[in-house]
Short mmCIF file of C-alpha atoms and ligand atoms in Angstrom, two decimals:
data_model
loop_
_atom_site.label_atom_id
_atom_site.label_comp_id
_atom_site.label_asym_id
_atom_site.label_seq_id
_atom_site.Cartn_x
_atom_site.Cartn_y
_atom_site.Cartn_z
CA MET A 15 0.88 23.33 4.51
CA LYS A 16 0.95 23.04 0.68
CA VAL A 17 4.64 24.15 -0.77
CA THR A 18 5.87 24.15 -4.51
CA LEU A 19 7.65 21.65 -6.10
CA ASP A 20 10.55 24.10 -5.87
CA THR A 21 10.32 24.46 -1.83
CA ALA A 22 10.00 20.25 -1.73
CA ILE A 23 12.86 20.07 -3.36
CA SER A 24 14.99 22.01 -0.88
CA LEU A 25 13.55 20.91 2.05
CA LEU A 26 13.99 17.67 1.11
CA LEU A 27 17.81 18.43 -0.06
CA LYS A 28 18.34 19.82 3.49
CA GLY A 29 16.98 16.73 5.48
CA ASP A 30 13.29 17.91 5.81
CA LEU A 31 10.22 15.65 5.42
CA VAL A 32 7.78 16.04 2.39
CA ALA A 33 4.56 14.26 1.41
CA LEU A 34 4.54 13.65 -2.42
CA PRO A 35 1.97 12.46 -4.56
CA THR A 36 2.28 8.97 -5.92
CA GLU A 37 -0.09 7.09 -8.19
CA THR A 38 -1.14 4.57 -5.80
CA VAL A 39 -1.36 6.70 -2.35
CA TYR A 40 0.79 9.99 -0.81
CA GLY A 41 3.93 9.33 0.78
CA LEU A 42 6.10 10.99 3.30
CA ALA A 43 9.15 11.28 2.28
CA ALA A 44 12.44 11.83 3.35
CA ARG A 45 16.21 11.19 1.91
CA VAL A 46 17.33 7.41 2.25
CA ASP A 47 21.00 9.14 3.70
CA CYS A 48 19.23 11.04 6.22
CA VAL A 49 18.99 9.74 9.89
CA GLN A 50 17.19 11.76 11.52
CA ALA A 51 14.45 12.68 8.98
CA ILE A 52 14.17 8.77 8.51
CA GLU A 53 13.79 8.80 12.69
CA ASN A 54 11.41 11.26 12.37
CA ILE A 55 9.31 9.38 10.16
CA PHE A 56 8.84 6.59 12.55
CA LYS A 57 7.96 9.29 15.12
CA ILE A 58 5.33 11.50 13.61
CA LYS A 59 3.44 8.58 12.21
CA LYS A 60 3.70 6.30 14.95
CA ARG A 61 4.98 3.69 13.27
CA PRO A 62 7.06 0.84 14.91
CA SER A 63 10.64 0.59 14.34
CA PHE A 64 10.25 -3.05 12.89
CA ASP A 65 7.87 -1.94 10.10
CA PRO A 66 10.75 -1.75 6.94
CA LEU A 67 10.50 1.26 4.67
CA ILE A 68 10.28 1.37 0.91
CA LEU A 69 12.70 3.08 -1.39
CA HIS A 70 11.67 5.56 -4.14
CA CYS A 71 14.07 4.90 -6.72
CA TYR A 72 14.08 7.60 -10.02
CA ASN A 73 15.22 4.83 -12.42
CA LYS A 74 16.68 1.06 -12.27
CA LYS A 75 20.24 1.98 -12.50
CA GLN A 76 19.70 4.06 -9.32
CA ALA A 77 17.90 1.37 -7.25
CA LEU A 78 20.51 -1.50 -8.52
CA ASN A 79 22.87 0.79 -6.29
CA TYR A 80 20.65 -0.24 -3.51
CA PHE A 81 20.26 -4.40 -3.97
CA PHE A 82 23.43 -6.20 -3.53
CA LYS A 83 24.36 -7.97 -6.82
CA ALA A 84 20.77 -7.98 -8.06
CA SER A 85 19.61 -11.47 -9.72
CA ILE A 86 18.63 -10.96 -13.36
CA LEU A 87 15.07 -11.75 -12.04
CA VAL A 88 15.21 -8.78 -10.17
CA HIS A 89 16.46 -6.59 -13.27
CA LYS A 90 13.77 -8.20 -15.20
CA LEU A 91 10.81 -7.40 -13.29
CA LEU A 92 12.01 -3.62 -12.79
CA ASP A 93 12.16 -3.40 -16.52
CA ALA A 94 8.47 -4.79 -16.95
CA PHE A 95 6.59 -3.12 -14.07
CA SER A 96 8.57 0.25 -13.69
CA PRO A 97 8.13 2.96 -13.11
CA GLY A 98 4.64 1.59 -11.72
CA PRO A 99 3.52 0.50 -8.23
CA LEU A 100 5.39 -2.78 -8.01
CA THR A 101 7.97 -2.96 -4.91
CA VAL A 102 10.64 -5.72 -5.55
CA VAL A 103 12.40 -6.94 -2.32
CA ALA A 104 16.09 -8.14 -2.26
CA LYS A 105 19.01 -8.47 -0.43
CA LYS A 106 20.23 -4.81 0.32
CA GLN A 107 23.73 -3.11 0.17
CA LYS A 108 25.74 -2.97 3.60
CA HIS A 109 25.40 0.79 2.89
CA VAL A 110 21.65 1.01 3.48
CA SER A 111 20.50 1.88 7.14
CA ASP A 112 19.01 -0.65 9.74
CA LEU A 113 16.54 2.16 10.03
CA VAL A 114 15.29 1.79 6.93
CA THR A 115 14.88 -2.05 6.54
CA ALA A 116 14.17 -2.57 10.18
CA SER A 117 17.17 -4.43 10.68
CA LYS A 118 16.33 -6.75 7.64
CA GLN A 119 19.06 -8.16 5.11
CA THR A 120 16.35 -7.06 2.72
CA LEU A 121 14.90 -3.65 1.14
CA ALA A 122 11.82 -3.35 -0.94
CA ILE A 123 12.33 -0.54 -3.70
CA ARG A 124 9.74 0.68 -6.13
CA ILE A 125 10.45 3.16 -9.42
CA PRO A 126 7.09 5.33 -8.66
CA GLN A 127 4.97 6.53 -11.73
CA HIS A 128 3.36 9.80 -11.11
CA PRO A 129 5.29 12.61 -13.05
CA ILE A 130 5.51 14.57 -9.38
CA ILE A 131 7.38 12.27 -7.50
CA ARG A 132 9.86 11.51 -10.33
CA ARG A 133 10.57 15.37 -11.04
CA VAL A 134 11.54 15.36 -7.16
CA LEU A 135 13.78 12.52 -7.48
CA GLN A 136 15.08 13.29 -10.71
CA GLN A 137 16.19 16.49 -8.89
CA LEU A 138 17.58 14.88 -5.89
CA PRO A 139 21.27 13.03 -5.18
CA VAL A 140 19.59 10.46 -3.36
CA PRO A 141 16.39 8.04 -3.45
CA LEU A 142 13.49 8.98 -0.94
CA VAL A 143 12.39 6.73 1.91
CA ALA A 144 8.51 6.77 1.82
CA PRO A 145 5.77 5.51 3.82
CA SER A 146 2.34 6.13 3.35
CA ALA A 147 1.40 9.22 4.75
CA ASN A 148 -1.03 8.63 7.32
CA LEU A 149 -0.58 7.67 10.92
CA TYR A 150 0.13 3.62 11.32
CA GLY A 151 -2.66 1.41 10.95
CA THR A 152 -4.92 3.83 9.31
CA VAL A 153 -6.47 4.40 6.27
CA SER A 154 -3.83 5.44 3.38
CA PRO A 155 -4.18 9.13 1.86
CA VAL A 156 -5.30 9.64 -1.56
CA THR A 157 -5.31 13.52 -1.75
CA ALA A 158 -3.52 15.82 0.10
CA GLN A 159 -6.34 17.05 2.19
CA HIS A 160 -6.20 13.28 3.89
CA VAL A 161 -2.26 14.00 4.72
CA MET A 162 -3.38 16.97 6.36
CA GLN A 163 -5.68 15.29 8.32
CA SER A 164 -3.09 13.62 9.87
CA PHE A 165 -0.12 15.72 10.36
CA SER A 166 0.12 19.33 12.38
CA GLN A 167 -0.36 22.54 9.81
CA THR A 168 3.85 22.54 9.59
CA LEU A 169 4.52 18.98 7.45
CA ALA A 170 4.95 20.20 3.83
CA ILE A 171 2.87 18.68 1.41
CA LEU A 172 3.13 19.07 -2.55
CA ASP A 173 -0.31 18.68 -3.84
CA GLY A 174 -0.49 16.26 -6.74
CA GLY A 175 -4.14 16.03 -7.54
CA PRO A 176 -6.15 12.71 -6.26
CA SER A 177 -4.08 9.44 -6.72
CA GLU A 178 -4.72 7.72 -9.44
CA GLN A 179 -4.93 4.13 -8.45
CA GLY A 180 -5.85 4.75 -4.79
CA LEU A 181 -4.34 1.35 -3.97
CA GLU A 182 -0.94 0.77 -2.37
CA SER A 183 2.05 -1.43 -4.37
CA THR A 184 2.07 -4.88 -4.80
CA ILE A 185 5.41 -6.23 -2.77
CA VAL A 186 7.03 -9.50 -4.66
CA TYR A 187 10.09 -11.17 -3.42
CA PRO A 188 11.84 -13.31 -5.78
CA ASP A 189 13.85 -16.36 -4.36
CA ILE A 190 16.02 -17.58 -6.95
CA ASN A 191 17.36 -20.61 -4.83
CA LYS A 192 13.52 -21.84 -4.36
CA GLN A 193 12.62 -20.73 -8.08
CA LYS A 194 9.82 -18.88 -6.60
CA LEU A 195 8.21 -15.04 -6.96
CA TYR A 196 6.04 -14.48 -3.51
CA ILE A 197 3.34 -11.70 -3.58
CA LEU A 198 3.93 -9.90 0.19
CA ARG A 199 1.33 -8.09 -0.53
CA PRO A 200 -1.26 -7.84 -3.40
CA GLY A 201 -1.68 -4.18 -5.30
CA MET A 202 -2.11 -2.36 -8.23
CA ILE A 203 -0.11 -5.34 -10.23
CA THR A 204 -2.17 -8.53 -9.86
CA LYS A 205 -1.69 -12.14 -9.84
CA GLN A 206 -2.69 -12.17 -13.25
CA ASP A 207 0.16 -9.43 -14.52
CA LEU A 208 2.65 -11.62 -12.38
CA GLU A 209 1.76 -14.71 -14.49
CA SER A 210 2.02 -13.25 -17.76
CA PHE A 211 5.40 -11.64 -16.72
CA ILE A 212 6.15 -15.34 -15.69
CA LYS A 213 5.32 -17.05 -18.79
CA LYS A 214 6.92 -14.64 -21.02
CA GLU A 215 10.48 -13.73 -18.89
CA ALA A 216 10.81 -16.66 -15.97
CA PRO A 217 8.65 -19.87 -17.01
CA ASP A 218 10.33 -21.89 -14.34
CA LEU A 219 9.53 -19.64 -11.96
CA THR A 220 6.41 -20.62 -9.61
CA LEU A 221 3.98 -18.13 -8.18
CA GLU A 222 3.12 -18.00 -4.62
CA THR A 223 0.41 -16.15 -3.28
CA GLN A 224 0.88 -16.65 0.50
CA ALA A 225 4.60 -15.12 1.61
CA PRO A 226 7.14 -17.39 3.14
CA HIS A 227 7.16 -17.65 6.69
CA SER A 228 9.97 -15.77 7.38
CA PHE A 229 8.07 -12.59 6.00
CA GLN A 230 4.70 -13.25 7.84
CA ASN A 231 4.71 -10.94 10.31
CA ALA A 232 5.68 -8.16 8.39
CA PRO A 233 2.79 -5.04 9.21
CA GLY A 234 1.52 -4.38 5.89
CA SER A 235 0.24 -7.79 5.87
CA SER A 236 -0.87 -8.34 9.92
CA SER A 237 -4.08 -8.94 10.22
CA SER A 238 -5.64 -5.53 11.27
CA HIS A 239 -4.41 -2.14 9.01
CA TYR A 240 -6.15 0.11 7.13
CA LYS A 241 -8.63 0.84 9.97
CA SER A 242 -10.93 3.52 8.85
CA LYS A 243 -12.35 5.86 11.84
CA ALA A 244 -15.90 4.19 11.71
CA PRO A 245 -15.89 -0.16 12.48
CA LEU A 246 -16.84 -2.06 9.10
CA TYR A 247 -17.74 -4.86 8.74
CA ILE A 248 -18.16 -7.28 5.75
CA LEU A 249 -21.14 -9.21 4.74
CA LYS A 250 -20.83 -12.07 2.44
CA THR A 251 -23.97 -12.55 1.02
CA ASP A 252 -24.69 -13.85 -2.84
CA HIS A 253 -28.62 -13.05 -2.97
CA ASN A 254 -29.71 -12.21 0.52
CA LYS A 255 -29.49 -8.45 1.35
CA HIS A 256 -32.51 -8.50 3.06
CA LYS A 257 -31.58 -10.93 5.72
CA ALA A 258 -27.85 -8.97 5.71
CA GLN A 259 -29.65 -5.81 7.20
CA ASN A 260 -31.81 -7.19 9.82
CA PHE A 261 -28.69 -8.95 11.02
CA LEU A 262 -27.08 -6.15 11.01
CA LEU A 263 -29.69 -3.52 12.66
CA GLN A 264 -30.08 -6.54 15.47
CA LYS A 265 -26.26 -6.45 16.09
CA PHE A 266 -25.59 -2.94 15.93
CA PRO A 267 -29.46 -1.03 16.58
CA LYS A 268 -27.52 2.27 17.58
CA HIS A 269 -25.19 3.01 14.87
CA LYS A 270 -26.12 4.68 11.65
CA HIS A 271 -25.51 2.31 9.11
CA LYS A 272 -23.81 3.40 5.69
CA GLU A 273 -23.02 1.07 2.95
CA LEU A 274 -19.47 1.11 1.47
CA LEU A 275 -20.42 0.75 -2.28
CA LEU A 276 -18.34 -1.18 -4.59
CA ASP A 277 -18.59 0.04 -8.65
CA ALA A 278 -18.34 -2.92 -10.99
CA SER A 279 -14.75 -1.70 -12.16
CA PRO A 280 -12.31 -2.53 -10.04
CA GLN A 281 -10.02 0.16 -11.13
CA ILE A 282 -13.10 2.85 -9.92
CA SER A 283 -13.59 0.61 -7.01
CA ALA A 284 -9.91 1.10 -5.96
CA ARG A 285 -9.43 4.97 -6.63
CA ARG A 286 -12.27 5.60 -4.71
CA LEU A 287 -11.97 2.97 -1.81
CA TYR A 288 -9.98 5.05 1.10
CA ALA A 289 -11.95 8.29 0.65
CA GLN A 290 -15.22 6.25 0.73
CA MET A 291 -13.77 4.69 4.08
CA ARG A 292 -13.07 8.37 5.33
CA ASP A 293 -16.21 10.10 3.93
CA LEU A 294 -18.37 7.54 5.41
CA SER A 295 -16.68 7.64 9.09
CA VAL A 296 -17.87 11.13 9.66
CA GLY A 297 -20.44 11.71 12.20
CA ASP A 298 -21.06 10.38 15.52
CA LYS A 299 -21.58 6.43 15.66
CA SER A 300 -21.60 5.58 12.09
CA LEU A 301 -21.22 1.93 10.86
CA ILE A 302 -19.84 1.07 7.45
CA PHE A 303 -20.78 -2.22 5.87
CA VAL A 304 -19.61 -3.14 2.54
CA TYR A 305 -21.44 -6.59 0.85
CA GLN A 306 -18.90 -9.37 -0.63
CA ASN A 307 -20.40 -11.22 -3.32
CA GLN A 308 -18.16 -14.55 -5.29
CA ASN A 309 -18.55 -12.55 -8.87
CA ASN A 310 -15.55 -9.82 -7.28
CA SER A 311 -12.93 -11.52 -6.24
CA GLU A 312 -10.28 -12.11 -9.58
CA GLY A 313 -7.96 -9.74 -10.48
CA LEU A 314 -7.40 -6.28 -9.09
CA TRP A 315 -10.26 -7.38 -6.62
CA THR A 316 -8.15 -9.50 -4.63
CA ALA A 317 -6.01 -6.40 -3.42
CA ILE A 318 -9.42 -4.58 -2.42
CA TRP A 319 -10.76 -7.12 -0.61
CA ASP A 320 -7.05 -7.61 1.08
CA ARG A 321 -7.48 -4.31 2.33
CA LEU A 322 -11.13 -4.61 3.33
CA HIS A 323 -10.64 -7.28 5.63
CA LYS A 324 -7.62 -5.48 6.89
CA ALA A 325 -9.76 -3.30 7.67
CA ALA A 326 -13.02 -4.45 9.21
CA SER A 327 -13.79 -4.87 12.50
CA GLY A 328 -15.90 -8.19 11.81
CA PHE A 329 -16.94 -10.30 9.00
CA TYR A 330 -20.59 -12.38 8.56
CA ASP A 331 -21.13 -14.63 6.20
CA ILE A 332 -24.78 -13.88 5.93
CA ASP A 333 -25.97 -17.12 3.90
CA ASN A 334 -24.31 -19.23 6.34
CA ILE A 335 -26.01 -17.70 9.72
O1 LIG B 416 2.52 2.06 -2.95
C1 LIG B 416 3.29 2.23 -2.21
O2 LIG B 416 3.74 1.21 -1.32
C2 LIG B 416 3.18 3.14 -0.89
C3 LIG B 416 3.51 4.88 -1.44
C4 LIG B 416 3.74 5.62 -1.13
O3 LIG B 416 4.66 4.52 -2.66
N1 LIG B 416 3.76 2.96 0.10
C5 LIG B 416 3.08 2.40 1.03
O4 LIG B 416 4.38 2.02 2.13
O5 LIG B 416 2.37 1.56 0.74
P1 LIG B 416 3.82 1.74 3.61
O6 LIG B 416 5.36 1.90 4.41
O7 LIG B 416 2.78 2.16 4.11
O8 LIG B 416 4.67 -0.09 3.21
C6 LIG B 416 5.48 -0.38 2.98
C7 LIG B 416 5.30 -2.56 3.63
C8 LIG B 416 5.69 -2.53 5.15
O9 LIG B 416 4.50 -2.29 5.78
C9 LIG B 416 6.40 -3.84 4.62
O10 LIG B 416 5.20 -4.86 4.97
C10 LIG B 416 7.10 -3.50 3.38
O11 LIG B 416 6.26 -2.77 2.35
N2 LIG B 416 8.35 -3.76 3.08
C11 LIG B 416 9.04 -3.27 3.76
N3 LIG B 416 10.31 -3.50 3.40
C12 LIG B 416 10.88 -4.70 3.52
C13 LIG B 416 11.28 -5.72 3.36
N4 LIG B 416 12.53 -5.63 3.74
N5 LIG B 416 10.77 -6.90 3.61
C14 LIG B 416 9.37 -7.29 3.54
N6 LIG B 416 8.87 -6.34 3.42
C15 LIG B 416 8.65 -4.98 3.63
MG1 LIG B 417 0.99 2.19 4.88
#
């Protein structure tokens, strides 16, 4: 059910859930201090309780009330990339509920950029926890319609149009003792963006693209997530599309094969990706395939391929079959 900005704010104030637009994907939001609403998020998303939530704050000042003695590095990361699609994980304050952090000692915070969620956050006395507004393990929503497809008619949704960026935020964990900045989930802020940040603001730091051991079973980073309704297959080939077609036809003769076409611009591809995965899933026996070649692996492509590989039911290296 679509609601106005004022209704969304009053629902959140009294402890209800509201789906809100962000620049990355739509989120399913609740007040951080409302245990019952947070429990309800886990329930309606069918999300396991071991998967922690991201806290969405209006500004750095508010964020710092939820981190325990934030390091200078955390300050610098927030200054450099907020508001925007960067989520920072650091030690949490005691008053943050275990429900939010899945009993971890760390908390993930981001300061979103979308003007609508910013208007909501500005009007509320506390920040909002908000996972993506989809059922656990499935494709994230980038329009209000997508949110409506996953939940009951009664869920309040504030429609802010299609998400401009289309992929989830990058999640980082700065470890000052080890002088390392870990990328826990690739996203809209690229490795290159973080490298430039380090060069300028923290030259002694090393960037790690592998999560440290203690973070490795975080669900967003599990090997199967973001699943489309139709099975998706990745065909890796540099110049052998014909062979790939034949291979797929032989393997899945009864399916309707549909190609997911990526744009040459990774920004455009990211923006379209989740809607394409949904659209191509429509109909009986649909099967989605996408070609991967060596040209598109850098920058924002890392996040795009991370999601596609997690969504995929199979990966075939055609040139080496
Ligand atoms: O762009 C986004 O980040 C979107 C929009 C709505 O803000 N949110 C989002 O939330 O993608 P969600 O719940 O779908 O993914 C959050 C992921 C979790 O699955 C987990 O991997 C990671 O964030 N996370 C949250 N808290 C963490 C923590 N304390 N330590 C490590 N990872 C954490
Ligand atoms: Mg999610």
